[in-house]
Short mmCIF file of C-alpha atoms in Angstrom, two decimals:
data_model
loop_
_atom_site.label_atom_id
_atom_site.label_comp_id
_atom_site.label_asym_id
_atom_site.label_seq_id
_atom_site.Cartn_x
_atom_site.Cartn_y
_atom_site.Cartn_z
CA MET A 1 115.88 127.92 55.12
CA GLU A 2 116.53 124.77 53.06
CA LEU A 3 120.08 124.82 54.41
CA VAL A 4 118.65 124.06 57.86
CA ILE A 5 117.30 120.77 56.51
CA ILE A 6 120.73 119.96 55.01
CA ALA A 7 122.32 120.78 58.36
CA ALA A 8 119.92 118.46 60.14
CA ALA A 9 120.62 115.71 57.61
CA ILE A 10 124.39 116.00 58.08
CA MET A 11 123.91 116.04 61.83
CA LEU A 12 121.81 112.88 61.83
CA GLY A 13 123.87 111.06 59.23
CA LEU A 14 127.37 111.67 60.54
CA GLY A 15 126.24 111.15 64.12
CA ALA A 16 124.74 107.78 63.22
CA LEU A 17 127.84 106.85 61.22
CA GLY A 18 130.25 107.52 64.05
CA ALA A 19 128.08 105.84 66.65
CA ALA A 20 127.60 102.80 64.44
CA VAL A 21 131.36 102.35 64.01
CA GLY A 22 131.86 102.81 67.76
CA MET A 23 129.10 100.37 68.69
CA GLY A 24 130.42 97.83 66.19
CA LEU A 25 133.91 97.97 67.64
CA LEU A 26 132.51 97.80 71.17
CA GLY A 27 130.28 94.78 70.54
CA GLY A 28 132.95 92.98 68.54
CA LYS A 29 135.55 93.40 71.24
CA LEU A 30 133.07 92.32 73.91
CA ILE A 31 132.34 89.06 72.10
CA GLU A 32 136.05 88.50 71.46
CA ALA A 33 136.91 89.04 75.11
CA THR A 34 134.01 86.94 76.36
CA ALA A 35 135.00 84.09 74.04
CA ARG A 36 138.52 84.21 75.43
CA GLN A 37 137.48 84.44 79.08
CA PRO A 38 133.81 83.51 79.51
CA GLU A 39 133.94 83.96 83.29
CA LEU A 40 134.52 87.70 82.81
CA GLY A 41 131.35 87.96 80.67
CA PRO A 42 128.91 89.58 83.12
CA MET A 43 131.48 92.13 84.33
CA LEU A 44 132.46 93.06 80.78
CA GLN A 45 128.83 93.30 79.74
CA GLY A 46 128.13 95.82 82.49
CA LYS A 47 131.05 97.96 81.34
CA MET A 48 129.94 97.54 77.73
CA PHE A 49 126.49 98.91 78.55
CA LEU A 50 128.03 101.88 80.31
CA LEU A 51 130.20 102.69 77.28
CA ALA A 52 127.30 102.03 74.92
CA GLY A 53 125.33 104.67 76.81
CA LEU A 54 128.23 107.10 76.53
CA ILE A 55 128.55 106.51 72.77
CA ASP A 56 124.79 106.60 72.33
CA ALA A 57 124.52 110.03 73.93
CA VAL A 58 126.27 111.99 71.18
CA PRO A 59 124.11 110.92 68.20
CA ILE A 60 120.95 111.04 70.33
CA ILE A 61 121.71 114.63 71.26
CA GLY A 62 122.29 115.20 67.53
CA VAL A 63 118.85 113.72 66.80
CA GLY A 64 117.30 116.04 69.36
CA ILE A 65 118.95 119.12 67.88
CA ALA A 66 118.09 117.99 64.34
CA MET A 67 114.43 117.49 65.26
CA TYR A 68 114.42 120.92 66.84
CA LEU A 69 115.92 122.44 63.68
CA ILE A 70 113.48 120.68 61.35
CA PHE A 71 110.27 121.21 63.23
CA VAL A 72 110.79 124.37 65.25
CA VAL A 73 113.46 126.51 63.55
CA ALA A 74 112.48 125.73 59.94
CA PRO A 75 108.91 124.45 60.01
CA GLY A 76 107.01 123.88 56.82
CA VAL A 77 110.01 123.63 54.48
CA GLY A 78 108.97 120.87 52.11
CA ALA A 79 106.53 119.43 54.59
CA MET B 1 94.84 118.58 68.92
CA ALA B 2 97.24 119.09 66.03
CA GLY B 3 95.90 119.55 62.56
CA GLY B 4 97.71 118.46 59.45
CA ASN B 5 99.16 121.80 58.36
CA PRO B 6 102.74 122.62 59.36
CA ALA B 7 101.85 125.79 61.25
CA SER B 8 99.68 124.08 63.83
CA THR B 9 102.03 121.07 64.03
CA THR B 10 104.79 123.51 64.94
CA GLU B 11 102.52 125.19 67.44
CA TYR B 12 101.72 121.84 68.98
CA ILE B 13 105.41 120.94 69.31
CA GLN B 14 106.31 124.33 70.72
CA HIS B 15 103.44 124.11 73.17
CA HIS B 16 104.80 120.79 74.37
CA LEU B 17 108.29 122.24 74.78
CA THR B 18 107.21 125.25 76.86
CA ASN B 19 107.57 125.15 80.62
CA LEU B 20 105.12 126.62 83.07
CA VAL B 21 107.16 129.64 84.16
CA TYR B 22 106.61 131.88 87.16
CA GLY B 23 108.51 135.14 87.14
CA LYS B 24 108.48 138.93 87.16
CA LEU B 25 107.30 141.03 84.25
CA PRO B 26 108.59 144.62 84.35
CA ALA B 27 106.31 147.67 84.53
CA GLY B 28 105.12 148.88 81.14
CA TYR B 29 105.32 145.41 79.63
CA GLU B 30 102.72 144.75 76.93
CA ARG B 31 100.89 141.47 77.45
CA HIS B 32 99.01 140.05 74.47
CA THR B 33 95.93 138.42 75.93
CA GLU B 34 92.69 137.25 74.33
CA GLN B 35 91.05 140.56 75.26
CA GLY B 36 93.76 142.53 73.47
CA VAL B 37 96.95 144.22 74.60
CA GLU B 38 97.23 144.78 78.33
CA VAL B 39 99.94 147.12 79.63
CA LEU B 40 101.25 146.34 83.10
CA GLU B 41 101.30 149.31 85.46
CA ALA B 42 103.75 147.92 88.00
CA ASP B 43 106.24 145.06 88.26
CA THR B 44 104.16 141.90 88.39
CA TRP B 45 105.00 138.40 89.57
CA THR B 46 102.90 136.09 87.47
CA MET B 47 102.70 132.95 85.36
CA ALA B 48 103.95 133.44 81.81
CA HIS B 49 101.55 132.96 78.92
CA GLY B 50 103.79 131.49 76.24
CA GLY B 51 107.48 131.26 75.49
CA GLN B 52 107.95 134.93 74.61
CA GLU B 53 106.81 136.16 78.02
CA ALA B 54 108.84 133.44 79.70
CA SER B 55 112.03 134.61 78.01
CA ASP B 56 111.19 138.26 78.78
CA MET B 57 111.10 137.41 82.47
CA GLY B 58 114.86 137.08 82.36
CA PHE B 59 116.97 135.26 84.90
CA TRP B 60 114.70 135.27 87.96
CA ALA B 61 112.02 132.96 86.68
CA ILE B 62 111.11 129.53 88.00
CA HIS B 63 110.01 126.54 85.94
CA VAL B 64 107.17 125.61 88.26
CA ASP B 65 106.30 122.33 86.55
CA SER B 66 109.88 121.02 86.58
CA MET B 67 110.23 121.94 90.25
CA ILE B 68 106.95 120.32 91.29
CA TRP B 69 107.52 117.11 89.35
CA SER B 70 111.16 116.67 90.34
CA ILE B 71 110.66 117.46 94.03
CA GLY B 72 107.49 115.38 94.04
CA LEU B 73 109.29 112.40 92.54
CA GLY B 74 112.18 112.87 94.96
CA SER B 75 109.74 112.79 97.89
CA LEU B 76 108.04 109.75 96.38
CA PHE B 77 111.40 107.97 96.25
CA CYS B 78 112.22 108.90 99.86
CA TRP B 79 108.81 107.85 101.10
CA MET B 80 108.72 104.52 99.26
CA PHE B 81 112.24 103.55 100.31
CA LEU B 82 111.68 104.73 103.88
CA ARG B 83 108.63 102.50 104.09
CA ALA B 84 110.72 99.54 102.92
CA ALA B 85 113.59 100.43 105.26
CA LYS B 86 111.28 100.51 108.30
CA LYS B 87 109.96 97.06 107.50
CA ALA B 88 113.39 95.54 106.77
CA HIS B 89 114.14 92.31 108.62
CA THR B 90 116.72 89.52 108.48
CA GLY B 91 114.34 86.93 107.00
CA VAL B 92 113.54 86.32 103.35
CA PRO B 93 112.16 89.56 101.91
CA ALA B 94 109.03 89.60 99.78
CA GLY B 95 107.29 92.00 97.43
CA TRP B 96 108.31 95.65 97.57
CA LEU B 97 110.97 95.05 100.22
CA ASN B 98 112.59 92.45 97.98
CA PHE B 99 112.65 94.90 95.09
CA VAL B 100 114.21 97.64 97.22
CA GLU B 101 116.85 95.27 98.55
CA MET B 102 117.66 94.28 94.98
CA ILE B 103 118.19 97.90 93.92
CA VAL B 104 120.26 98.70 97.02
CA GLU B 105 122.48 95.66 96.43
CA PHE B 106 122.86 96.54 92.76
CA ILE B 107 123.96 100.08 93.58
CA ASP B 108 126.20 98.81 96.37
CA GLY B 109 127.95 96.51 93.91
CA ALA B 110 128.34 99.23 91.29
CA VAL B 111 129.80 101.66 93.85
CA LYS B 112 132.20 99.05 95.24
CA ASP B 113 133.44 98.39 91.70
CA SER B 114 134.34 101.95 90.90
CA PHE B 115 134.83 103.80 94.19
CA HIS B 116 138.01 103.03 96.13
CA GLY B 117 138.15 105.82 98.72
CA ARG B 118 136.56 105.89 102.17
CA ASN B 119 133.35 107.82 102.29
CA LYS B 120 130.03 106.93 103.89
CA MET B 121 128.11 109.35 101.72
CA VAL B 122 128.87 108.07 98.24
CA ALA B 123 126.72 104.92 98.16
CA PRO B 124 123.55 106.62 99.47
CA LEU B 125 124.21 109.49 97.08
CA ALA B 126 124.52 107.02 94.22
CA LEU B 127 121.26 105.30 95.22
CA THR B 128 119.44 108.63 95.40
CA ILE B 129 120.78 109.80 92.05
CA PHE B 130 119.99 106.54 90.30
CA VAL B 131 116.42 106.17 91.54
CA TRP B 132 115.62 109.86 91.31
CA VAL B 133 116.92 110.28 87.77
CA PHE B 134 115.22 107.03 86.79
CA LEU B 135 111.87 108.22 88.15
CA MET B 136 112.23 111.58 86.39
CA ASN B 137 113.05 109.79 83.14
CA LEU B 138 110.15 107.40 83.67
CA MET B 139 107.72 110.30 83.29
CA ASP B 140 108.67 110.18 79.61
CA LEU B 141 106.77 106.90 79.23
CA ILE B 142 103.46 108.49 80.24
CA PRO B 143 101.58 109.30 77.00
CA VAL B 144 102.72 112.79 75.93
CA ASP B 145 99.30 114.43 75.81
CA LEU B 146 97.65 112.82 78.82
CA ILE B 147 98.69 114.98 81.76
CA PRO B 148 99.20 118.30 79.90
CA GLU B 149 95.72 117.99 78.33
CA LEU B 150 94.06 117.10 81.64
CA LEU B 151 95.77 120.05 83.34
CA MET B 152 94.80 122.30 80.44
CA MET B 153 91.16 121.44 81.16
CA ALA B 154 91.83 122.45 84.76
CA GLY B 155 93.20 125.80 83.54
CA VAL B 156 96.96 125.26 83.55
CA PRO B 157 98.21 126.46 80.17
CA TYR B 158 101.61 124.75 79.96
CA GLN B 159 103.02 121.62 81.47
CA LYS B 160 106.22 119.66 80.89
CA ILE B 161 106.02 116.57 83.02
CA VAL B 162 109.50 115.18 82.36
CA PRO B 163 111.87 117.18 84.60
CA SER B 164 114.96 115.70 82.95
CA THR B 165 114.01 117.30 79.61
CA ASP B 166 114.64 120.63 81.33
CA PRO B 167 118.34 121.57 81.17
CA ASN B 168 117.94 123.53 84.40
CA ILE B 169 117.23 120.34 86.31
CA THR B 170 119.96 118.17 84.78
CA LEU B 171 122.63 120.87 84.89
CA GLY B 172 121.52 121.72 88.42
CA MET B 173 122.13 118.14 89.50
CA ALA B 174 125.47 118.15 87.68
CA LEU B 175 126.38 121.36 89.50
CA GLY B 176 125.63 119.64 92.81
CA VAL B 177 127.98 116.82 91.83
CA PHE B 178 130.60 119.41 90.83
CA VAL B 179 130.40 121.12 94.22
CA LEU B 180 130.92 117.76 95.93
CA MET B 181 133.87 117.01 93.64
CA VAL B 182 135.62 120.26 94.50
CA TYR B 183 134.79 119.94 98.20
CA TYR B 184 136.23 116.44 98.53
CA SER B 185 139.22 117.28 96.36
CA PHE B 186 140.17 120.03 98.82
CA LYS B 187 139.25 117.96 101.86
CA ILE B 188 141.22 114.84 100.91
CA LYS B 189 144.11 116.27 98.92
CA GLY B 190 144.41 119.74 100.44
CA SER B 191 147.18 121.59 98.67
CA GLY B 192 147.70 118.49 96.56
CA PHE B 193 144.62 119.52 94.60
CA ILE B 194 146.22 122.88 93.75
CA LYS B 195 149.33 121.04 92.73
CA GLU B 196 147.29 118.73 90.53
CA LEU B 197 145.70 121.70 88.82
CA THR B 198 148.93 123.59 88.21
CA MET B 199 151.71 121.01 87.84
CA HIS B 200 149.97 118.11 86.22
CA PRO B 201 150.73 117.43 82.56
CA PHE B 202 154.06 119.35 82.50
CA ASN B 203 155.89 119.30 85.78
CA HIS B 204 157.70 122.65 85.54
CA TRP B 205 156.86 126.05 87.03
CA GLY B 206 157.07 127.73 83.64
CA PHE B 207 154.12 125.68 82.41
CA ILE B 208 151.77 126.67 85.26
CA PRO B 209 149.44 128.83 83.09
CA VAL B 210 149.21 126.13 80.42
CA ASN B 211 148.59 123.42 83.01
CA LEU B 212 146.03 125.51 84.83
CA PHE B 213 144.12 126.18 81.63
CA MET B 214 144.09 122.53 80.55
CA GLU B 215 143.13 121.15 83.94
CA THR B 216 140.40 123.75 84.49
CA VAL B 217 138.84 122.95 81.13
CA GLY B 218 138.98 119.26 82.00
CA LEU B 219 137.44 119.89 85.41
CA LEU B 220 134.61 122.04 84.08
CA ALA B 221 133.86 119.69 81.18
CA LYS B 222 132.92 116.91 83.62
CA PRO B 223 129.75 118.41 85.15
CA PHE B 224 128.83 120.07 81.88
CA SER B 225 128.90 116.85 79.86
CA LEU B 226 127.22 115.00 82.73
CA GLY B 227 124.20 117.28 82.74
CA LEU B 228 124.04 117.79 79.01
CA ARG B 229 124.17 114.06 78.24
CA LEU B 230 121.10 113.32 80.35
CA PHE B 231 119.27 116.37 79.02
CA GLY B 232 120.07 115.57 75.39
CA ASN B 233 118.94 111.97 75.61
CA MET B 234 115.67 112.75 77.33
CA TYR B 235 114.96 115.77 75.13
CA ALA B 236 115.47 113.75 71.94
CA GLY B 237 113.31 110.94 73.28
CA GLU B 238 110.51 113.32 74.26
CA MET B 239 110.76 115.01 70.86
CA ILE B 240 110.25 111.71 69.06
CA PHE B 241 107.19 110.89 71.17
CA ILE B 242 105.76 114.31 70.30
CA LEU B 243 106.50 113.86 66.60
CA ILE B 244 104.80 110.46 66.49
CA ALA B 245 101.83 112.08 68.20
CA THR B 246 101.66 114.84 65.57
CA MET B 247 101.86 112.32 62.74
CA PHE B 248 99.12 109.99 63.84
CA ALA B 249 96.86 111.58 66.40
CA ALA B 250 95.67 114.07 63.79
CA GLY B 251 94.92 111.31 61.27
CA ALA B 252 93.08 109.14 63.74
CA GLY B 253 90.96 111.93 65.15
CA ALA B 254 90.08 113.13 61.69
CA GLY B 255 89.35 109.58 60.61
CA PHE B 256 86.66 109.15 63.21
CA VAL B 257 85.12 112.57 62.79
CA SER B 258 85.22 113.67 59.18
CA GLY B 259 87.18 111.02 57.37
CA GLY B 260 88.93 113.37 55.02
CA LEU B 261 92.03 114.90 56.54
CA HIS B 262 95.53 113.99 55.51
CA ALA B 263 98.10 112.34 57.71
CA GLU B 264 101.70 113.45 57.56
CA LEU B 265 103.07 109.96 56.98
CA PHE B 266 101.44 109.16 53.64
CA GLY B 267 101.36 112.73 52.39
CA GLU B 268 98.26 114.55 51.33
CA SER B 269 97.36 112.66 48.15
CA THR B 270 97.98 109.12 49.39
CA SER B 271 95.86 109.74 52.42
CA GLY B 272 93.16 111.14 50.16
CA TYR B 273 93.14 107.89 48.14
CA PHE B 274 93.01 105.93 51.39
CA TRP B 275 89.87 107.74 52.43
CA LEU B 276 88.48 107.48 48.87
CA VAL B 277 88.71 103.67 49.13
CA ILE B 278 86.88 103.78 52.45
CA PHE B 279 84.25 106.05 50.91
CA LEU B 280 83.78 103.68 47.95
CA LEU B 281 83.44 100.68 50.26
CA VAL B 282 80.80 102.45 52.32
CA SER B 283 78.98 103.57 49.16
CA GLY B 284 79.08 100.00 47.88
CA ILE B 285 77.44 98.75 51.04
CA CYS B 286 74.75 101.40 50.81
CA TRP B 287 74.19 100.42 47.15
CA LEU B 288 73.81 96.76 48.16
CA ASN B 289 71.28 97.90 50.73
CA LEU B 290 69.32 99.80 48.06
CA LYS B 291 69.25 96.65 45.93
CA GLU B 292 67.94 94.90 49.05
CA LYS B 293 70.75 92.37 49.06
CA ILE B 294 71.48 93.04 52.79
CA SER B 295 69.40 94.33 55.69
CA THR B 296 69.55 97.90 56.99
CA GLY B 297 70.96 96.80 60.33
CA LYS B 298 73.86 95.06 58.60
CA THR B 299 74.46 98.13 56.41
CA VAL B 300 74.81 100.42 59.36
CA LEU B 301 77.02 97.92 61.15
CA LEU B 302 79.29 97.34 58.14
CA SER B 303 79.64 101.06 57.36
CA MET B 304 80.51 101.82 60.95
CA ALA B 305 83.00 98.96 61.00
CA ILE B 306 84.77 100.11 57.84
CA MET B 307 85.01 103.70 59.04
CA ALA B 308 86.24 102.57 62.43
CA ILE B 309 88.86 100.35 60.81
CA GLY B 310 89.97 103.27 58.60
CA GLY B 311 90.37 105.58 61.57
CA GLY B 312 91.66 102.75 63.71
CA LEU B 313 94.48 101.99 61.27
CA PHE B 314 95.89 105.44 61.89
CA ALA B 315 95.34 105.18 65.62
CA LEU B 316 96.95 101.74 65.55
CA GLY B 317 99.89 103.03 63.54
CA GLY B 318 100.44 105.83 66.05
CA GLY B 319 99.88 103.54 69.00
CA LEU B 320 102.29 100.93 67.68
CA MET B 321 104.98 103.49 66.97
CA GLN B 322 104.56 105.12 70.37
CA TRP B 323 104.67 101.69 71.96
CA GLY B 324 107.74 100.63 69.97
CA TRP B 325 109.66 103.78 70.84
CA ALA B 326 108.56 103.47 74.47
CA VAL B 327 109.95 99.93 74.65
CA PHE B 328 113.28 101.10 73.25
CA HIS B 329 113.13 104.08 75.55
CA ILE B 330 112.92 101.88 78.66
CA LEU B 331 116.50 100.86 77.87
CA VAL B 332 117.58 104.47 77.30
CA ILE B 333 116.09 105.89 80.50
CA THR B 334 117.54 103.14 82.67
CA LEU B 335 120.92 103.34 80.98
CA GLN B 336 121.08 107.13 81.30
CA ALA B 337 120.15 107.00 84.99
CA PHE B 338 122.82 104.34 85.50
CA ILE B 339 125.44 106.33 83.58
CA PHE B 340 124.68 109.51 85.52
CA MET B 341 125.16 107.55 88.74
CA VAL B 342 128.33 105.71 87.68
CA LEU B 343 129.98 108.88 86.38
CA THR B 344 129.13 110.70 89.62
CA VAL B 345 130.79 107.90 91.58
CA VAL B 346 133.81 107.85 89.24
CA TYR B 347 134.27 111.62 89.51
CA LEU B 348 134.02 111.47 93.30
CA SER B 349 136.45 108.57 93.29
CA MET B 350 138.92 110.71 91.35
CA ALA B 351 138.48 113.42 93.98
CA HIS B 352 139.42 110.87 96.67
CA GLU B 353 142.63 109.64 95.02
CA ASP B 354 145.50 111.02 97.04
CA HIS B 355 148.92 110.72 95.45
#
């Protein structure tokens, strides 16, 4: 049963890691592009939000599954 | 509702994740009710009591709550926008009409950006999807216990008020989008669609099975990821609301009533010390009263105040966390509704691209 907790931890951790790298790249490139061509700012920002939502989905789904594992599949382990 | 021990916390969570299911139980099925075991004599269409019965109903079972809330919200959207549309005029809009015009223009702009074919249906479809999904997601911001508890008092055992935390709803919508994709692909491209499926990455007849496999997987992945993304986001969000509720609601309730139960956040012992401090403070006030340093009225008032603050701290902690997550969640629900809409439009746009 303790392995379920480890699984949830890996799920949360690696998901957050990947999303953080992705978000960092995304935001960095947005600022770079907006600095180069400020008039494209609003259009790029809209696209950035769309992609941010796409990136965000994977770790959030991971959080959901991890929460399910911790509190429903393996309840009471160490709690 | 939830106590501190893991068993009832789990029960509370599972109760919140169970739909109100209507379906058929087979003859001879043993129902575990409060009066004992009841054996059904014939096939019965009934509401399920608990997740076990719901899963035993098999395929032909309906999630009544998801259906009612989603169809209700869809009707609400139609009615509200119809009211605005009837009042529309060429002058300067005000109030609700202004808001509706803003949304319509926003969607119109988004569709014009990403849809390049000719189709009268896509923009209204996009508007419907955006507002409908947004309204379904918005149900997540209603305090988790409010409506289920009220309905429980009225005798409805289970209630999930956020339809988009039900994979049946989100995947159902994605399936609708998929049907439209295939329909327009055939309508616009005709045999070109078949060609796209069979000849696409490697343009040689010997590669037809490979091409077909790759393109089919790509085609099926679109609606699947579309539905699952919305479901996953809303499910995780709902789960976090529920978890905050289990952490703090128990502590706050206990704080007001008995002043001795543990909250999950600080662990059993820390919470015990917390209540010990409160107890000592109250005792100190009573002692001061015995020494006749302060009046009885003030004693009662001070004791009540300290106990209320003790319980209130937990309530405040829970309230603040719920509020904080809700504020972040406003971004998530809007973004997910927007993404669902944009991807629908993009997929339909791909179906309209004739080579």
